[in-house]
Short mmCIF file of C-alpha atoms in Angstrom, two decimals:
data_model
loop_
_atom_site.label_atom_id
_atom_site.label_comp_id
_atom_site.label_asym_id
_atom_site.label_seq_id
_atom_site.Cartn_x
_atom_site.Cartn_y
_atom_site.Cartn_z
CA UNK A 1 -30.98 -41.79 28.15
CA UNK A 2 -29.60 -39.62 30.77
CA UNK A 3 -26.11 -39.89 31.02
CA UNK A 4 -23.58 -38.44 33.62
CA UNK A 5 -19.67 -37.92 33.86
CA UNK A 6 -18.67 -37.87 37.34
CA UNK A 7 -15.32 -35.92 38.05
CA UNK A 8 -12.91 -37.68 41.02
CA UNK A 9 -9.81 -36.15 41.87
CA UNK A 10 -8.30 -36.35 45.84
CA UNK A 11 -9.54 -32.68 46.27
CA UNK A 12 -8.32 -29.88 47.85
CA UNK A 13 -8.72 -27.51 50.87
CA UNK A 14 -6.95 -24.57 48.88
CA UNK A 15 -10.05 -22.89 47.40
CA UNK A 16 -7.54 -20.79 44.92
CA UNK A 17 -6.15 -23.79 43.55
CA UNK A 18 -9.67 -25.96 43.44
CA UNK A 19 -11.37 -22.69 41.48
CA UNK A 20 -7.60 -22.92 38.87
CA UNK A 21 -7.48 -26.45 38.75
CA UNK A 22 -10.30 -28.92 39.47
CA UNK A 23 -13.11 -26.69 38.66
CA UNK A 24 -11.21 -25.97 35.37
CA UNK A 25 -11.09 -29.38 34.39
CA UNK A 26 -14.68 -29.89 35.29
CA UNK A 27 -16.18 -27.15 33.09
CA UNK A 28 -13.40 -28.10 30.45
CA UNK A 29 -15.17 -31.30 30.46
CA UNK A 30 -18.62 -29.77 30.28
CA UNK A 31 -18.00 -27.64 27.61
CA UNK A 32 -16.50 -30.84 25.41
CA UNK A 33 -19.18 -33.23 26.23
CA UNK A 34 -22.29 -31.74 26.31
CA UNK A 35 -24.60 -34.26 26.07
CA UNK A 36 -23.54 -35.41 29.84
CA UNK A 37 -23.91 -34.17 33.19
CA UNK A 38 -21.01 -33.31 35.16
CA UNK A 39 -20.78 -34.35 38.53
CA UNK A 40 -18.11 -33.87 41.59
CA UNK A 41 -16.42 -36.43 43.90
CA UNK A 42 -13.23 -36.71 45.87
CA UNK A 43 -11.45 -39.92 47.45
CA UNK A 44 -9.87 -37.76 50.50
CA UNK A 45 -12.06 -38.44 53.40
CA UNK A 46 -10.12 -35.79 55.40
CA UNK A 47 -10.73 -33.05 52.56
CA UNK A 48 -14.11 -34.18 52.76
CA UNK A 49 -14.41 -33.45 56.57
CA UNK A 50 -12.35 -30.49 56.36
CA UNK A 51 -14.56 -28.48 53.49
CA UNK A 52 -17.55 -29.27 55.53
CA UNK A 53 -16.47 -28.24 59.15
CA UNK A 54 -14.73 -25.48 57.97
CA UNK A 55 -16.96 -24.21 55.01
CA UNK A 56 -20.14 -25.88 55.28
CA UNK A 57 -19.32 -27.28 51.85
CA UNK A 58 -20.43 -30.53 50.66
CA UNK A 59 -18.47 -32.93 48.31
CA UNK A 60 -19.32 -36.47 47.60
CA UNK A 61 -17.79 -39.70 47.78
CA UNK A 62 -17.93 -41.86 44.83
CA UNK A 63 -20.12 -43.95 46.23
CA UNK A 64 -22.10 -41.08 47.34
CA UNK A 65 -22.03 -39.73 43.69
CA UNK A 66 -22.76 -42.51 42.55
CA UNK A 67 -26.10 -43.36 44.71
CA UNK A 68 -27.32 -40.01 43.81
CA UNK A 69 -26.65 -40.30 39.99
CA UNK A 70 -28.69 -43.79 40.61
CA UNK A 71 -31.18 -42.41 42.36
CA UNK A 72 -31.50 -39.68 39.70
CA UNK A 73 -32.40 -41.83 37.40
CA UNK A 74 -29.10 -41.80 35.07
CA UNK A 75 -28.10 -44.67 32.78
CA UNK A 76 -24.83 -44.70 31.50
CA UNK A 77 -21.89 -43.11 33.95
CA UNK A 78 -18.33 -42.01 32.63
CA UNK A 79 -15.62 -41.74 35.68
CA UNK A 80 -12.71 -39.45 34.85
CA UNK A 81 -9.98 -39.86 37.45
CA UNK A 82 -8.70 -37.01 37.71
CA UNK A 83 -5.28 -38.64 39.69
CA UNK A 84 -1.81 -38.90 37.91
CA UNK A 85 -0.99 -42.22 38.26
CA UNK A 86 -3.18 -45.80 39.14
CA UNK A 87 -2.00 -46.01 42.79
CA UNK A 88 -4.10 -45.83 45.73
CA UNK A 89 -6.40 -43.28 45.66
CA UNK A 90 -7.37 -45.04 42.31
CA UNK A 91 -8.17 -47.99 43.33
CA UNK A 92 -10.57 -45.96 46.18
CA UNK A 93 -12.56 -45.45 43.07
CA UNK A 94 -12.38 -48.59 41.46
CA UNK A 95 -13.31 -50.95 45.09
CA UNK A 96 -16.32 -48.52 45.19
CA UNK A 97 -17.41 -48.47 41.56
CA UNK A 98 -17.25 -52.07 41.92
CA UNK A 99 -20.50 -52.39 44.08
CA UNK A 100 -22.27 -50.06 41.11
CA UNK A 101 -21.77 -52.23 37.87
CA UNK A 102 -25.34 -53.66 38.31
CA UNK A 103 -26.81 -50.17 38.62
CA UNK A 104 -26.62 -48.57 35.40
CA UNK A 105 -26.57 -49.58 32.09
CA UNK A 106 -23.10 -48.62 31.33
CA UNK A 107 -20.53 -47.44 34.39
CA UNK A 108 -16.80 -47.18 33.18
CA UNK A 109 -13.84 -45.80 35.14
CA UNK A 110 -11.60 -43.80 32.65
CA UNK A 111 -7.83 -43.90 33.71
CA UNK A 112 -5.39 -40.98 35.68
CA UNK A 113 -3.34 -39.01 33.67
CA UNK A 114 -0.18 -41.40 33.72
CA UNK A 115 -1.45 -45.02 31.54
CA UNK A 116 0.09 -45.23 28.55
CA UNK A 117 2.93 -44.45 26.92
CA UNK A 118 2.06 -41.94 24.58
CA UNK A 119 0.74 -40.32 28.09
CA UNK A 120 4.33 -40.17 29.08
CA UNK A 121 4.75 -38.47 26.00
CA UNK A 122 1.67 -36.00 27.09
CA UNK A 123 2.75 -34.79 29.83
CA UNK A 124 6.09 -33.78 28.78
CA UNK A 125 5.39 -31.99 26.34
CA UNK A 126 2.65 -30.24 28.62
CA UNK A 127 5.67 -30.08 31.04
CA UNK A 128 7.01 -28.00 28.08
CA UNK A 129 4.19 -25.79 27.55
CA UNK A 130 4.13 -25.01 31.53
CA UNK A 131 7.81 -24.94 32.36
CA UNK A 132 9.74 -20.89 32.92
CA UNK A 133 12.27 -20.65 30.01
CA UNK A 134 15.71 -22.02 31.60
CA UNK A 135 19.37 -20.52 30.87
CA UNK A 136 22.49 -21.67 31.36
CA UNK A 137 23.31 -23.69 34.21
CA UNK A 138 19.06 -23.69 35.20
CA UNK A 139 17.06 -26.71 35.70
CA UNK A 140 13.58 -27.81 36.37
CA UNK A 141 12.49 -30.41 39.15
CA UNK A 142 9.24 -31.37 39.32
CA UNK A 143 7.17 -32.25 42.59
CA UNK A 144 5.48 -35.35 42.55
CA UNK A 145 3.38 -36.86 45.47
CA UNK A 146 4.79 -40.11 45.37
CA UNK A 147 3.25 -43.67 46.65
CA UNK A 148 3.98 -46.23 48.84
CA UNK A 149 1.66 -48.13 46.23
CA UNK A 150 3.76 -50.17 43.24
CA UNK A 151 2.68 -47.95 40.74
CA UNK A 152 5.36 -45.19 42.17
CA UNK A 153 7.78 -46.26 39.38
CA UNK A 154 5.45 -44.26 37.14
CA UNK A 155 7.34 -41.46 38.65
CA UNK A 156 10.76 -43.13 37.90
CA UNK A 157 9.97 -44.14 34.35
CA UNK A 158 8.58 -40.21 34.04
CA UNK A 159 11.88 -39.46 35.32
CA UNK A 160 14.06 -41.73 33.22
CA UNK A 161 12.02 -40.06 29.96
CA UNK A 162 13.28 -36.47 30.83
CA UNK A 163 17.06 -37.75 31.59
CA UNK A 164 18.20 -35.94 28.21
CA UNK A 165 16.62 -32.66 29.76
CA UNK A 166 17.12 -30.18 32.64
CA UNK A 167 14.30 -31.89 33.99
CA UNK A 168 14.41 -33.54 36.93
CA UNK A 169 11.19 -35.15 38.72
CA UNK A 170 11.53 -35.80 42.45
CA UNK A 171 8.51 -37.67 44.52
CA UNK A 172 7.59 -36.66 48.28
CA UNK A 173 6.89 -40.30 49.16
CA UNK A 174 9.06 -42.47 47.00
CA UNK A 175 11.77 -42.23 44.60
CA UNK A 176 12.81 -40.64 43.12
CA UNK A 177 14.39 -38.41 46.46
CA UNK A 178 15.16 -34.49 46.57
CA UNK A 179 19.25 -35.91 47.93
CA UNK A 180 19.46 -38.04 44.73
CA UNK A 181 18.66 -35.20 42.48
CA UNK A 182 20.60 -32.82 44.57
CA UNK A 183 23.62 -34.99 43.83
CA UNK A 184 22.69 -35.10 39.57
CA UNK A 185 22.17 -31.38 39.71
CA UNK A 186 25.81 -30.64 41.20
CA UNK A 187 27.05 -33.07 38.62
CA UNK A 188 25.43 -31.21 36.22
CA UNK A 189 26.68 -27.86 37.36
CA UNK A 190 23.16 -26.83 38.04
CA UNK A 191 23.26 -23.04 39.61
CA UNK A 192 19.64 -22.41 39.89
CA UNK A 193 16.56 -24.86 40.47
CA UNK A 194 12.99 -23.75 39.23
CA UNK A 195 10.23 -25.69 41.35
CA UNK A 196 6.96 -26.78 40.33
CA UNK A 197 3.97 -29.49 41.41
CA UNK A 198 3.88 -32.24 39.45
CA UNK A 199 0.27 -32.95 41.00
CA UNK A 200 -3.06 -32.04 40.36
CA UNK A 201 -3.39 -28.89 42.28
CA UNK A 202 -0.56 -26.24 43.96
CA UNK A 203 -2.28 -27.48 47.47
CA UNK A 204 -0.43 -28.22 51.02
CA UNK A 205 2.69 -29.78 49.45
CA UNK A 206 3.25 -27.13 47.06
CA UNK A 207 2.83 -24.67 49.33
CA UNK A 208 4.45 -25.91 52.33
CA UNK A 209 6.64 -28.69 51.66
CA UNK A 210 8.29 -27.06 48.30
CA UNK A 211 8.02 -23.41 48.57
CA UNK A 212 7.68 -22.35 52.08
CA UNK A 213 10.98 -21.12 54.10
CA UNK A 214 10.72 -24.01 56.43
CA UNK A 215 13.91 -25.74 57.13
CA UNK A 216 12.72 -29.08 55.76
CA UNK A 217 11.31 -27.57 52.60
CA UNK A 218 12.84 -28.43 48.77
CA UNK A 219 13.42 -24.69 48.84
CA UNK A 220 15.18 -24.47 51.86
CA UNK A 221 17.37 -27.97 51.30
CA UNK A 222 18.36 -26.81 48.17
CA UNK A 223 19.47 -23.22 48.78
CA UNK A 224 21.64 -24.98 51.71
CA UNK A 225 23.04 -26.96 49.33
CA UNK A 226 24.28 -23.97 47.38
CA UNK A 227 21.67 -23.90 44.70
CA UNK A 228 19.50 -20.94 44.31
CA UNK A 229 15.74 -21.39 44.21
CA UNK A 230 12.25 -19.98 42.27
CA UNK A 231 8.90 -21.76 43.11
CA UNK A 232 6.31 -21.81 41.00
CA UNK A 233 2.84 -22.36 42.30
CA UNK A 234 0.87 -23.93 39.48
CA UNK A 235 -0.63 -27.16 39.84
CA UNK A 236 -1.11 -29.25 37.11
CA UNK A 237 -4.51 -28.73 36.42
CA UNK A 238 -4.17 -25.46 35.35
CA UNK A 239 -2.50 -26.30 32.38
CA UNK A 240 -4.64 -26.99 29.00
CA UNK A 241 -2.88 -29.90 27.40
CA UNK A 242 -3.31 -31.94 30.79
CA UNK A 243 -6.86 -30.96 30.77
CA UNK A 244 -6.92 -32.02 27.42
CA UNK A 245 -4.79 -35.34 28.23
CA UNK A 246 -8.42 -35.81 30.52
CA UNK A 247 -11.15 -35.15 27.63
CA UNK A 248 -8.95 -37.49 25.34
CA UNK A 249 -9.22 -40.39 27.77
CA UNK A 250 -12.88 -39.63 28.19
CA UNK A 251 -13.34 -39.76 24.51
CA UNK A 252 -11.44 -43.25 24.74
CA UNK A 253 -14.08 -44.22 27.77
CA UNK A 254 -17.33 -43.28 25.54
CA UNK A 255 -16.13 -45.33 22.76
CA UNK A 256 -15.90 -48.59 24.84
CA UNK A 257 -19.52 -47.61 25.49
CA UNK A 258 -20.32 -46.98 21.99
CA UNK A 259 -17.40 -48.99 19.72
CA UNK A 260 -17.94 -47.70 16.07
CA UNK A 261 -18.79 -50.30 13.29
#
């Protein structure tokens, strides 16, 4: 039986960060599942198009991936999500794995980083493993991407689970919002702010949106609201314990496949 685990994140134009993040959590999977193939796909059309006109580099689709891995002859095909929470993007891969279930003998969509609770749990404590040692009067606020999907309060909740911390996780496109924690951060008598991606990869948002000296930027709103910034460009898949948050919901996936006893 040839069987196949097919790798879907949103992607990335940043090659830096695809090489330190995505491509790490690929051959992280290959190396813990060796019996399977491991196979790319993204759910950002525009990355798509942009890799291709601008590198002449091709990266499938699910759908894509998943009419070659048919036409390959595989039987039984493992999706890893590679997403932090069950919003949109998602459910890109589930509406499109939806027109496969007839064409393989087993095709199961494993779930993003953010599903259960001891997830939660996870990813703080790989928050903690990442995270510059604080002092005094230092915090930590995390950059998430947001939705305008329902599943943004897994940001909140995240949020709410770090409130006896100098953690503070703020999301681009939702709430929790950069004023809010501005305000919670003068309350606290916060001096210095340490940013970081809470997403996948340290891509366009990262760079631009948090770090860069624009006047819209985290960086920028916050050092104009008298607190003192340090960026820190690593995206989440760098770090091991998310990567390993990954291979533990793929070992979940294979045994709904293959249920012992």
């Amino acid at each position: 039986m040839k069987k196949a685990i097919l790798v879907v994140s949103f992607g990335t134009s940043y090659p830096e960060t695809r090489a330190k993040t995505i491509e790490a959590c690929e051959k992280r999977v290959a190396k813990e599942f060796p019996d399977y193939t491991v196979f790319r796909a993204f759910t950002s059309n525009k990355i798509i198009k942009k890799l291709k006109t601008r590198d002449n580099m091709d990266v499938d689709t699910p759908s894509q991936a998943l009419n070659k891995l048919k036409e390959l002859g595989y039987n039984e095909v493992i999706i890893q999500s590679l997403h932090i929470i069950s919003g949109g993007e998602f459910e890109k891969i589930t509406a499109q794995v939806e027109k496969f279930q007839s064409a393989f003998d087993s095709i199961i969509i494993s779930q993003p980083l953010l599903d259960s609770k001891e997830d939660y749990e996870k990813a703080i404590k790989a928050i903690r493993y990442q995270m510059p040692k604080l002092t005094e009067n230092e915090a930590l606020i995390l950059m998430g991407h947001g939705s305008k999907h329902h599943a943004f309060s897994a940001y909140a909740c995240l949020d709410h689970m770090l409130l006896n911390e100098p953690i503070y996780l703020c999301a681009v496109e939702s709430y929790p919002g950069l004023d809010q924690v501005i305000q919670r951060l003068h309350k606290a008598g916060i001096k210095k702010a340490h940013l970081m991606p809470f997403m996948l990869v340290a891509g366009d948002h990262a760079t631009n949106d948090m770090a860069s000296d624009e006047e819209d930027s985290w960086k920028s709103t916050l050092e104009q609201a008298g607190i003192e910034t340090e960026c820190h460009l690593q995206g989440l898949g760098e770090n091991p314990l998310i990567q390993a948050q990954f291979i533990d919901h793929i070992h979940t996936a294979i045994e709904r496949v293959n249920p012992r006893g």
